[in-house]
PDB file of C-alpha atoms in Angstrom:
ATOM      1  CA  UNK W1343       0.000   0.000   0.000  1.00  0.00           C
ATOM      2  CA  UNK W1344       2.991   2.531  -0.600  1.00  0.00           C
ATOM      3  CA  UNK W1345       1.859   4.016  -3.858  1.00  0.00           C
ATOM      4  CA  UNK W1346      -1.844   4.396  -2.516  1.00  0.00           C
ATOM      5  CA  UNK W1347      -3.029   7.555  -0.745  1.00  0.00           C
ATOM      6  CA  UNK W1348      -6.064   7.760   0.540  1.00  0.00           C
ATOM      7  CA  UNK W1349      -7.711  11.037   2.012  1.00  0.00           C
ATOM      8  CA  UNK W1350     -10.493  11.004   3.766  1.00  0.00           C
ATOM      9  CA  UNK W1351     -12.995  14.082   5.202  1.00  0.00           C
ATOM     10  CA  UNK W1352     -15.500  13.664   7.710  1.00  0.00           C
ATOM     11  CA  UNK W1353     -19.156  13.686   7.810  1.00  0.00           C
ATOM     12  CA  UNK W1354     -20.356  17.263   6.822  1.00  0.00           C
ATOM     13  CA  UNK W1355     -22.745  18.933   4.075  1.00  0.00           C
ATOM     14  CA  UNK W1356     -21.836  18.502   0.600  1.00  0.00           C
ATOM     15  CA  UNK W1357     -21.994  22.583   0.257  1.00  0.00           C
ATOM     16  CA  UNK W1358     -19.441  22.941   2.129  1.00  0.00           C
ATOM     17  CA  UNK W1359     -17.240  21.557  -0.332  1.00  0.00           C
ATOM     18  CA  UNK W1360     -18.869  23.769  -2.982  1.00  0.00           C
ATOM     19  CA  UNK W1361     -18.611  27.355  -1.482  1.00  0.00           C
ATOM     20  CA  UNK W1362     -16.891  30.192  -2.857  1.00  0.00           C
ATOM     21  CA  UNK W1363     -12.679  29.335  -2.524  1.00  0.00           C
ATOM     22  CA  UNK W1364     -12.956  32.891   0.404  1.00  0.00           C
ATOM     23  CA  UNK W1365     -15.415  30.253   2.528  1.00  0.00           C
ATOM     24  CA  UNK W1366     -13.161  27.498   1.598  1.00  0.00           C
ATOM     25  CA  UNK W1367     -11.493  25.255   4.863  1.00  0.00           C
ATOM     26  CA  UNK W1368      -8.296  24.018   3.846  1.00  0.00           C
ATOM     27  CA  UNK W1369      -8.072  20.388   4.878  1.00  0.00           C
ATOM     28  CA  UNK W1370      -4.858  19.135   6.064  1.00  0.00           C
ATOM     29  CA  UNK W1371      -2.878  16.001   4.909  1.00  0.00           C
ATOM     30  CA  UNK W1372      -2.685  12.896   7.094  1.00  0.00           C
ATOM     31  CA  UNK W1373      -0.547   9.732   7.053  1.00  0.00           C
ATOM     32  CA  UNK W1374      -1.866   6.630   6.320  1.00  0.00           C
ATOM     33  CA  UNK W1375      -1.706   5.719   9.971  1.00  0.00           C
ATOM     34  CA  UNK W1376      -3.749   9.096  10.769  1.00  0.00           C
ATOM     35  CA  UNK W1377      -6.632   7.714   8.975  1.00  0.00           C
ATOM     36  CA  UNK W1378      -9.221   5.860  10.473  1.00  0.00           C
ATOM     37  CA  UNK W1379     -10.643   3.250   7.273  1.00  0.00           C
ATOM     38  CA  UNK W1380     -14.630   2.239   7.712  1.00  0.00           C
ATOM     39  CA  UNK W1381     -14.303  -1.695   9.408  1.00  0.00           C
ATOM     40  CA  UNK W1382     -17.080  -2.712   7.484  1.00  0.00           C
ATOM     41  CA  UNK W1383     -18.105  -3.226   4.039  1.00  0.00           C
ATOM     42  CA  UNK W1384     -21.278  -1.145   4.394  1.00  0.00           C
ATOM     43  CA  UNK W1385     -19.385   2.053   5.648  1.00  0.00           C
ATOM     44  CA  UNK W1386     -16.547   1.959   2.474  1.00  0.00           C
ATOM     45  CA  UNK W1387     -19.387   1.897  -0.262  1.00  0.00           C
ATOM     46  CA  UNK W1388     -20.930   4.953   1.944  1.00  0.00           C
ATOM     47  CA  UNK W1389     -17.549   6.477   2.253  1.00  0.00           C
ATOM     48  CA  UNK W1390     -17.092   6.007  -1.565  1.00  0.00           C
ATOM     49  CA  UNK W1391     -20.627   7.240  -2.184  1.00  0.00           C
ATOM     50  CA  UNK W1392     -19.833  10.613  -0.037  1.00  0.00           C
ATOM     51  CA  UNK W1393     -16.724  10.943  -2.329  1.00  0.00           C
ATOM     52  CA  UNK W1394     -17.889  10.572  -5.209  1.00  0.00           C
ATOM     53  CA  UNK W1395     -20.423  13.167  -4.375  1.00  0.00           C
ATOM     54  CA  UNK W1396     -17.664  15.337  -3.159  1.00  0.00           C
ATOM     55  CA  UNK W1397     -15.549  14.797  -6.641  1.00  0.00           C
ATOM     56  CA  UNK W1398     -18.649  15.896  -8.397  1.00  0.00           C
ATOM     57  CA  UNK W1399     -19.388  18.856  -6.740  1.00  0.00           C
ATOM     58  CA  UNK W1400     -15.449  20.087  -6.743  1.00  0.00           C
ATOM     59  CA  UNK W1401     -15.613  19.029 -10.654  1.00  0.00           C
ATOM     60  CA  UNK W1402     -18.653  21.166 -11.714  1.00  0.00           C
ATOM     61  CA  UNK W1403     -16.918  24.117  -9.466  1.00  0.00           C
ATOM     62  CA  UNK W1404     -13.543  23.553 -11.196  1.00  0.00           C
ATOM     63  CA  UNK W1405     -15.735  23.870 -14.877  1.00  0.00           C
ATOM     64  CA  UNK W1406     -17.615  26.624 -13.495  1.00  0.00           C
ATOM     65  CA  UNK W1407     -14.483  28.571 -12.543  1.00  0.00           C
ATOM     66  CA  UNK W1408     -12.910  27.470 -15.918  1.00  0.00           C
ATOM     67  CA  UNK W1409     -15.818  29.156 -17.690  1.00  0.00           C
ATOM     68  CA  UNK W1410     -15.274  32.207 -16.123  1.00  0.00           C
ATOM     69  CA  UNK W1411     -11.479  32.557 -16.688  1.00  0.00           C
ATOM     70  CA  UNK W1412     -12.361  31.944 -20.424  1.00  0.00           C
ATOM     71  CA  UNK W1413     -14.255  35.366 -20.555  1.00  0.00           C
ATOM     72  CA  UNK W1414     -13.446  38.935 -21.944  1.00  0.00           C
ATOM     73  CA  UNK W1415     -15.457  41.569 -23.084  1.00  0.00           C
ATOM     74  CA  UNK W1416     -16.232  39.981 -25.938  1.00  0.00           C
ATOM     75  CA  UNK W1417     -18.274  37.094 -24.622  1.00  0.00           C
ATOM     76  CA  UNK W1418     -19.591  38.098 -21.577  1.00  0.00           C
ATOM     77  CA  UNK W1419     -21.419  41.745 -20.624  1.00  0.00           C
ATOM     78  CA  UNK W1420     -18.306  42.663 -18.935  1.00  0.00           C
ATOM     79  CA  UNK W1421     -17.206  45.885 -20.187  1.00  0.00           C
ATOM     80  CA  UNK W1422     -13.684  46.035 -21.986  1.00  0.00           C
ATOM     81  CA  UNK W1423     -11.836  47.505 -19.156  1.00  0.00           C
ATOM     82  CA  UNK W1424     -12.192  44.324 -17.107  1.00  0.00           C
ATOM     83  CA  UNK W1425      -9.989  42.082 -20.007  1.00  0.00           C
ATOM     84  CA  UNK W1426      -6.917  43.325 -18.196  1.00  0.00           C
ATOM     85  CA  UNK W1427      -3.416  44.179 -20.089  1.00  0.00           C
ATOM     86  CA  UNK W1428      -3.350  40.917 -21.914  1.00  0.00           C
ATOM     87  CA  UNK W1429      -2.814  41.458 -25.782  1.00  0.00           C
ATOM     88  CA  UNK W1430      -5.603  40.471 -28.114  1.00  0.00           C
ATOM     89  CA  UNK W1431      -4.362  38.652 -31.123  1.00  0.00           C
ATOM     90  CA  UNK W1432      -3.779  39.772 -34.087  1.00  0.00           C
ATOM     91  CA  UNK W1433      -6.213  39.289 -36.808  1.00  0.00           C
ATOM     92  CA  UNK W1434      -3.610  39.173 -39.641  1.00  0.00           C
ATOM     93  CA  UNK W1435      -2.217  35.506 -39.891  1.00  0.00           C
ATOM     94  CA  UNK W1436      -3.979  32.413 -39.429  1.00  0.00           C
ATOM     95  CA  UNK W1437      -7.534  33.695 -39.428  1.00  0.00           C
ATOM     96  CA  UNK W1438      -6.983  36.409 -42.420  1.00  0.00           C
ATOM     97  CA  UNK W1439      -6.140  34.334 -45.504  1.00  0.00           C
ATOM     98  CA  UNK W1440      -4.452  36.713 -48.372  1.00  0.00           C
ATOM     99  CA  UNK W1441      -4.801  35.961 -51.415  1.00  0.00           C
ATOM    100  CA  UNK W1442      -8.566  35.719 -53.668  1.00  0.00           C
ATOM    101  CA  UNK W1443     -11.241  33.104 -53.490  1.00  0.00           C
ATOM    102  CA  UNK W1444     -10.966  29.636 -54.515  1.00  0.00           C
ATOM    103  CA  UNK W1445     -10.829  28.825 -57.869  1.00  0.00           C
ATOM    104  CA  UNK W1446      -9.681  32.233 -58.975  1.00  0.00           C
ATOM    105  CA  UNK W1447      -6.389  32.346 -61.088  1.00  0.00           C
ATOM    106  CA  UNK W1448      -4.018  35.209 -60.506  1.00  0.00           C
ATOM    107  CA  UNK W1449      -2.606  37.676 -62.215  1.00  0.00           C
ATOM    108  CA  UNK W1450       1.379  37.793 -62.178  1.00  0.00           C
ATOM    109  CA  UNK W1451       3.507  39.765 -63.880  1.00  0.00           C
ATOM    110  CA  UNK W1452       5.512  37.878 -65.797  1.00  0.00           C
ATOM    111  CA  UNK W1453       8.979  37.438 -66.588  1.00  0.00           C
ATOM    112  CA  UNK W1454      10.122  38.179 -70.201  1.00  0.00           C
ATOM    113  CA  UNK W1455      13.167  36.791 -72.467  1.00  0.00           C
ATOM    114  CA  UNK W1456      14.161  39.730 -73.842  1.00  0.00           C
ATOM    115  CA  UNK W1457      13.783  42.620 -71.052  1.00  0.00           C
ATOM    116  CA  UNK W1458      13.922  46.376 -72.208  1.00  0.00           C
ATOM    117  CA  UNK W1459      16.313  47.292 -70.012  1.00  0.00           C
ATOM    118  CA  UNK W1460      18.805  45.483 -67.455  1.00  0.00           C
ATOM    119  CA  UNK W1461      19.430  47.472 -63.892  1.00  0.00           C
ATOM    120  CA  UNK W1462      23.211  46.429 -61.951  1.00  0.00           C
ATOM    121  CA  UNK W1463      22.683  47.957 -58.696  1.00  0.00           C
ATOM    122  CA  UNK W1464      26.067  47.783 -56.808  1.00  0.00           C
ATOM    123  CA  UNK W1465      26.284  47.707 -53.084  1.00  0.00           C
ATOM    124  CA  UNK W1466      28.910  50.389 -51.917  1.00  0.00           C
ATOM    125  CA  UNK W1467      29.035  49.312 -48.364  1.00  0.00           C
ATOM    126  CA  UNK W1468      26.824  48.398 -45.266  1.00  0.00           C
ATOM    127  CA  UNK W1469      24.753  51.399 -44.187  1.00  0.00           C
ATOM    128  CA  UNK W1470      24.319  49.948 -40.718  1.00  0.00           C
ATOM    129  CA  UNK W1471      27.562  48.980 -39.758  1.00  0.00           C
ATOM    130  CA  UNK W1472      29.793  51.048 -42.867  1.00  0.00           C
ATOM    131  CA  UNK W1473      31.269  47.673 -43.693  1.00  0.00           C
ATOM    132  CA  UNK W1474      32.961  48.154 -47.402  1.00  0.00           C
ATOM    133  CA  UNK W1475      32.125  46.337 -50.814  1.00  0.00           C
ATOM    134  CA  UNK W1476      35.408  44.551 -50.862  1.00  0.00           C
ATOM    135  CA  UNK W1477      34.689  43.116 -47.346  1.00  0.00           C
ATOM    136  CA  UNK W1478      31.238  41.952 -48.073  1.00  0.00           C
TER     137      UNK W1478
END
């Protein structure tokens, strides 16, 4: 029994597990020896009935609480000073898709055999650092 754990909260109302996290009790962590295990068969299926409960209560507050960290102003009525300093996303990228509609062949220009003129632009040196041509 040295990888088991078992914890185990007395007898009380099932709201108290579910009250606001202010309200909350924090319930301390006992050895094995500590705990005092039901003798009977009975009182484990009741014990495992009263956790059970107890799981589902703390796992609809857990969704509940989840549900509210998900929110901003722009699915809830808050207004949008309550969003906090957090950076929206931007809507350029995945969701904003460039180029035309499905189907649609583009226009390119295209590039000729013979061009009209031809353009050598040299590079005379770095203009952020002043490094020269020859050293480039």
């Amino acid at each position: 029994m040295s990888g088991i754990r078992i914890f185990w909260f007395p007898k009380k109302k099932l709201s108290q597990y579910t009250q606001p996290l202010a309200k909350k009790p924090r319930f301390e962590k006992k050895s094995l020896m500590e705990i005092k295990l039901p003798d009977t068969i009975e009182a484990c299926h009741e014990m495992i009935r009263e956790l059970l409960a107890i799981i589902a209560a703390l796992e609809n507050r857990v969704s509940k609480l989840e549900r509210r960290l998900g929110q901003n102003n722009g699915n809830s009525h808050l207004p949008p000073s309550s969003d906090g300093f957090k950076k929206k996303p931007d809507l350029v990228g995945k969701q904003h898709k460039r180029w035309g509609q499905e189907g649609h062949k583009g226009n390119t220009l295209k590039m000729v055999e013979q061009p009209d003129r031809v353009v050598v632009l040299k590079v005379e040196g770095c203009s952020g650092c002043g490094q020269q041509e020859d050293l480039l």
